[in-house]
PDB file of C-alpha atoms in Angstrom:
ATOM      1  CA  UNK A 259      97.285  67.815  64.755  1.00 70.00           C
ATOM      2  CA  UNK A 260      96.869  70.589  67.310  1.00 79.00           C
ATOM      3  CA  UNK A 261      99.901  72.425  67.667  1.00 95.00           C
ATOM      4  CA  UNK A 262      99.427  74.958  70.600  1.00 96.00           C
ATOM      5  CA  UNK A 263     101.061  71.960  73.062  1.00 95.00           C
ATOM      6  CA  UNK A 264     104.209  72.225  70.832  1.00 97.00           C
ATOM      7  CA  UNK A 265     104.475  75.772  70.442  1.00 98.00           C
ATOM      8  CA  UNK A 266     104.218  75.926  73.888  1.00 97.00           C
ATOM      9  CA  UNK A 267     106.948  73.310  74.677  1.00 96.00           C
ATOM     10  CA  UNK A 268     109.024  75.213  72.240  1.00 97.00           C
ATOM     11  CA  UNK A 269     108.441  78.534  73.699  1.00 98.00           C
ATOM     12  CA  UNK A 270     109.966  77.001  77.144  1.00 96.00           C
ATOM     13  CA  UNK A 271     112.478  75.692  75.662  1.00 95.00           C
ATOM     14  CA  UNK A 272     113.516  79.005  73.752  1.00 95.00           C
ATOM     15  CA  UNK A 273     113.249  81.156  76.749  1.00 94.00           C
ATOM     16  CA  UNK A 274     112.136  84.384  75.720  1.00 96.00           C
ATOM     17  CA  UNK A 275     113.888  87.559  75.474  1.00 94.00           C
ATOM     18  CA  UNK A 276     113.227  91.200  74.636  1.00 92.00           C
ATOM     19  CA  UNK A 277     116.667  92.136  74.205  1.00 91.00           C
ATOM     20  CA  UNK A 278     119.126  90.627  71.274  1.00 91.00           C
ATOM     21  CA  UNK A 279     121.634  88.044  72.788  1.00 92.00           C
ATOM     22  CA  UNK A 280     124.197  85.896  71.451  1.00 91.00           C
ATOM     23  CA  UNK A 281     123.036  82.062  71.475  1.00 89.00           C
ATOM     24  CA  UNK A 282     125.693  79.480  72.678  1.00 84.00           C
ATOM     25  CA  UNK A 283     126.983  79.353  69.513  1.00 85.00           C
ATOM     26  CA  UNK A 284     127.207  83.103  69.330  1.00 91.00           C
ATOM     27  CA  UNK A 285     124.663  84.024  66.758  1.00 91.00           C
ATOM     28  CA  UNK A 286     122.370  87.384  67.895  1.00 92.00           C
ATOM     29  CA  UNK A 287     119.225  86.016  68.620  1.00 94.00           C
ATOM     30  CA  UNK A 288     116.083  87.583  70.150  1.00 94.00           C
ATOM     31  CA  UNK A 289     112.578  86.101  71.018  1.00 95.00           C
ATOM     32  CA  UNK A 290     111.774  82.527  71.843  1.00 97.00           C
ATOM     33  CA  UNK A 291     115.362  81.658  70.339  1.00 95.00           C
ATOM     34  CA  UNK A 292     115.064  83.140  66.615  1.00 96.00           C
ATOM     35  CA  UNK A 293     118.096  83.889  64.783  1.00 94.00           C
ATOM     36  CA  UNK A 294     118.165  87.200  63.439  1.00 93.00           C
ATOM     37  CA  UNK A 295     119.273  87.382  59.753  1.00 90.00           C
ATOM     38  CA  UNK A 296     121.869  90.290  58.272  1.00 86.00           C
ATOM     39  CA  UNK A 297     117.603  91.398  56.647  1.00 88.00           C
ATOM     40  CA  UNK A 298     116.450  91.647  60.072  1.00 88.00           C
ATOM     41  CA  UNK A 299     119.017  94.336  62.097  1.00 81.00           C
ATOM     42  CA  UNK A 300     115.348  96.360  62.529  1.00 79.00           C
ATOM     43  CA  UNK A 301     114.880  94.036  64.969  1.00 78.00           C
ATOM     44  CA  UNK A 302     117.475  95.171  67.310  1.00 80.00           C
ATOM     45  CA  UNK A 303     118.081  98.612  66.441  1.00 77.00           C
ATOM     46  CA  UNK A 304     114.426  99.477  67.112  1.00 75.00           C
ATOM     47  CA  UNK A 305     112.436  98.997  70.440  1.00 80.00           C
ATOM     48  CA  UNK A 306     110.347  95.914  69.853  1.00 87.00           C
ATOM     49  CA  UNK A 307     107.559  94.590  71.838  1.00 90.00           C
ATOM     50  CA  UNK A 308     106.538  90.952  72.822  1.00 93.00           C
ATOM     51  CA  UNK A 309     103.223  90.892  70.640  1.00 95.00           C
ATOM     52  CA  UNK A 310     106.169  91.519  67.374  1.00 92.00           C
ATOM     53  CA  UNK A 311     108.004  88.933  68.508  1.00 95.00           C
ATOM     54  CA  UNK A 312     105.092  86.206  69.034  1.00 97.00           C
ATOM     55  CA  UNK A 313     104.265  87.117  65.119  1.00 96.00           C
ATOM     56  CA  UNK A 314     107.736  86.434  64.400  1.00 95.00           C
ATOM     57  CA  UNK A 315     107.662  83.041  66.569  1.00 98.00           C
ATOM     58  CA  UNK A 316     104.237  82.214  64.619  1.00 98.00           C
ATOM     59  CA  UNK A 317     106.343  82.816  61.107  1.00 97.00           C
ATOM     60  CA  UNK A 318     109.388  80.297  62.377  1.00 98.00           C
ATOM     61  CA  UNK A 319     107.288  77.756  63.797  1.00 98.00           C
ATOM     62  CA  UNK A 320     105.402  77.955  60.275  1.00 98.00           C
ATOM     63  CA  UNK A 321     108.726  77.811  58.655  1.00 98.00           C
ATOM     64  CA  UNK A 322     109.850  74.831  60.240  1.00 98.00           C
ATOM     65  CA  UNK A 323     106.071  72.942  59.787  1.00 98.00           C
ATOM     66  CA  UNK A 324     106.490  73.915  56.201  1.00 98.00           C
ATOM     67  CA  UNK A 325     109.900  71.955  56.286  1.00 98.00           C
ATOM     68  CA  UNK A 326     108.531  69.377  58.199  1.00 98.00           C
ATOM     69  CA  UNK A 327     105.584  68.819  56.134  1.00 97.00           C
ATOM     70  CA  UNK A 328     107.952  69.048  53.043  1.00 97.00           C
ATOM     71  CA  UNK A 329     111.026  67.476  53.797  1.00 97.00           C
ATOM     72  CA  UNK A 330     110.164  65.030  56.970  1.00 96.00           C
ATOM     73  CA  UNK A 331     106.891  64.304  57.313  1.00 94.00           C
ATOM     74  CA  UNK A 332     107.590  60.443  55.455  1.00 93.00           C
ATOM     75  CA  UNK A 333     109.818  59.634  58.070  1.00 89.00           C
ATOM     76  CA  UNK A 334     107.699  59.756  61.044  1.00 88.00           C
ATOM     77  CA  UNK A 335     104.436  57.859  62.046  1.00 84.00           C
ATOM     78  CA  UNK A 336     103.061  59.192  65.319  1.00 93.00           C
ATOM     79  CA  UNK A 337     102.660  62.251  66.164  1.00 93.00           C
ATOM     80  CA  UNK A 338     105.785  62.727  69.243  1.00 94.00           C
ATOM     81  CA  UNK A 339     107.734  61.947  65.829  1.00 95.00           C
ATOM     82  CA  UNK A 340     106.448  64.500  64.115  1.00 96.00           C
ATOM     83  CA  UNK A 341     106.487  67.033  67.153  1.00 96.00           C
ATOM     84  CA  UNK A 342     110.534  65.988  67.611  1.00 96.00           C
ATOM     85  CA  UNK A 343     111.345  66.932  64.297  1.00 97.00           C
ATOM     86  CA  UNK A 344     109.335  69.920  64.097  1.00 98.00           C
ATOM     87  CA  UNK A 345     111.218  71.301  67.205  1.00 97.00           C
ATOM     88  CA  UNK A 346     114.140  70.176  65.838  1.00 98.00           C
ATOM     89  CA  UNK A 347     113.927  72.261  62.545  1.00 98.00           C
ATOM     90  CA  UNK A 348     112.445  74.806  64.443  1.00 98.00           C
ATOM     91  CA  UNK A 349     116.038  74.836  66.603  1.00 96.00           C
ATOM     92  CA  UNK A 350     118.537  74.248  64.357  1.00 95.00           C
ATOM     93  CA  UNK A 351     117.297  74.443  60.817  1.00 96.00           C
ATOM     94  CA  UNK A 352     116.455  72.333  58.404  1.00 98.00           C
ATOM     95  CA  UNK A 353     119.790  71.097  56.939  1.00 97.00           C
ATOM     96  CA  UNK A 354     121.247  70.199  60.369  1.00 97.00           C
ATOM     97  CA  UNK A 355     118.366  67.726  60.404  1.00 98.00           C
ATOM     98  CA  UNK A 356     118.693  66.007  57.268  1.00 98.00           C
ATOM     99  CA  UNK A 357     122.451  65.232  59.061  1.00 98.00           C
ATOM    100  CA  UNK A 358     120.826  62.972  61.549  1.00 98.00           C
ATOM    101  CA  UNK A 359     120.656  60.358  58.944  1.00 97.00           C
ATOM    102  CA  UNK A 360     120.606  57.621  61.831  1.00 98.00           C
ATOM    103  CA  UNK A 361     118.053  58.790  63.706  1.00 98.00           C
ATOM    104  CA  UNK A 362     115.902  59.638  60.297  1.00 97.00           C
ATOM    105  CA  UNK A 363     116.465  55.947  59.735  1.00 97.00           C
ATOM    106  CA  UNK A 364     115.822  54.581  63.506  1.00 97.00           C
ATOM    107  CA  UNK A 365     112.654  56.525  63.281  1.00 96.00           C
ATOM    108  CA  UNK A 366     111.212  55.120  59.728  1.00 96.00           C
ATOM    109  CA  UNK A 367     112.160  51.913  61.698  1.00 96.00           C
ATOM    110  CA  UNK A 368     109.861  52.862  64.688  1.00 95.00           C
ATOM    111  CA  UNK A 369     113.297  52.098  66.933  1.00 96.00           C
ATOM    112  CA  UNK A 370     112.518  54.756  69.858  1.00 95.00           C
ATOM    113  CA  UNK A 371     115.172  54.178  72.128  1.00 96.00           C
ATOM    114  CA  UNK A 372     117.844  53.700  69.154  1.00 98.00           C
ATOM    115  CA  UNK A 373     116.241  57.229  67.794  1.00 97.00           C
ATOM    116  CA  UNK A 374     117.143  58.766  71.650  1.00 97.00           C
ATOM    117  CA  UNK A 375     120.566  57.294  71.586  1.00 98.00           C
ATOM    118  CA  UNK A 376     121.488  58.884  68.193  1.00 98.00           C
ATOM    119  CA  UNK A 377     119.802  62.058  70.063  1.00 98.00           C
ATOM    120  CA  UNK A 378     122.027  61.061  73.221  1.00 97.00           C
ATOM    121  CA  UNK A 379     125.191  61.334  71.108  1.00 97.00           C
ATOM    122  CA  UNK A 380     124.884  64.193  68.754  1.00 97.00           C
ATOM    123  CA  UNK A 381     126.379  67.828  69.239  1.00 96.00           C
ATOM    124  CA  UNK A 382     122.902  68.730  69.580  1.00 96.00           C
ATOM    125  CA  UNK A 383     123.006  67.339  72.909  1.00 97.00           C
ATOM    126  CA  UNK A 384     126.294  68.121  73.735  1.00 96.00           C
ATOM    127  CA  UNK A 385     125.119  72.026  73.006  1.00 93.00           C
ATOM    128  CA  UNK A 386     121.676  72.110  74.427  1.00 94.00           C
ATOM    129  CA  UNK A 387     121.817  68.941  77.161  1.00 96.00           C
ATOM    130  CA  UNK A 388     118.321  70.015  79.237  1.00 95.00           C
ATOM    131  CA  UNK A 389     116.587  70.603  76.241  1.00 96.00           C
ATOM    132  CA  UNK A 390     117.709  67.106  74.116  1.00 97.00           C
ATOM    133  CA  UNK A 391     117.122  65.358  77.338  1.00 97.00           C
ATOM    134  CA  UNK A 392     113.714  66.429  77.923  1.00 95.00           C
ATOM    135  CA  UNK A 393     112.637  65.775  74.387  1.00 96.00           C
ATOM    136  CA  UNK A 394     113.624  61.994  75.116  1.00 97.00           C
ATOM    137  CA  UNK A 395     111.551  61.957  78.290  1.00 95.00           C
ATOM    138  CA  UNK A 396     108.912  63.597  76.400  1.00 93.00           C
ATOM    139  CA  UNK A 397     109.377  61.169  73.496  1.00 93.00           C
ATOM    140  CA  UNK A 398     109.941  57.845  75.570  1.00 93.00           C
ATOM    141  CA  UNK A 399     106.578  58.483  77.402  1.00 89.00           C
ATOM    142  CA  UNK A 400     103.479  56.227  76.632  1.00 76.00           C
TER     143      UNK A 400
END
């Protein structure tokens, strides 16, 4: 599978940013979205540069294919299933996944639109509304 369509997708949906910010749930964040950990504070105490931060977007999308490929990758069978939960573990982590134990299931069961609507309805959505909603547009196309 050729990922540069994804990470690219992801990287608009991130937004990018130089400076450390708080995310909507108030976590310091810098990049194309990534969460820094309490290991990390060089990140924002030092000046960093964009080239840094794509190497540290390169290790999270990694991170999350890793999970993907080790946790997920039996649930889906095309690829805009596999792209959706790669972004998704690339957003919110790998445990908050495994949560969405209906749309894990509506997606084994190749159920599309009953995958969106557990999308639709999730604090996901309620959080991050453009982003969910594009992913189903994305997802719903032929």
């Amino acid at each position: 599978m050729n990922f540069q369509l994804l990470k690219k997708r992801i990287k608009k949906n991130e937004g990018f940013s130089l400076k450390p910010y708080k995310d909507q749930l108030g976590f310091i964040t810098i990049g194309f979205g990534h969460l820094v950990l309490q290991k990390e504070k060089d990140l924002i105490k030092n000046k960093i540069n964009k080239k840094k931060l794509e190497e540290v977007f390169e290790n999270d999308f990694n991170k999350a294919l890793k999970d993907f490929n080790l946790y997920l990758s039996q649930t889906t069978s095309t690829k805009k299933d596999s792209e959706l939960l790669i972004e998704m573990i690339f957003q919110m982590g790998l445990s908050s996944v495994l949560k969405f134990n209906k749309l894990l299931y509506h997606m084994r069961k190749k159920n599309k639109h009953l995958v969106c609507f557990e999308m639709m309805k999730s604090l996901w959505y309620r959080q991050t509304p453009n982003r969910v909603k594009n992913l189903i547009i994305y997802f719903l196309k032929k």
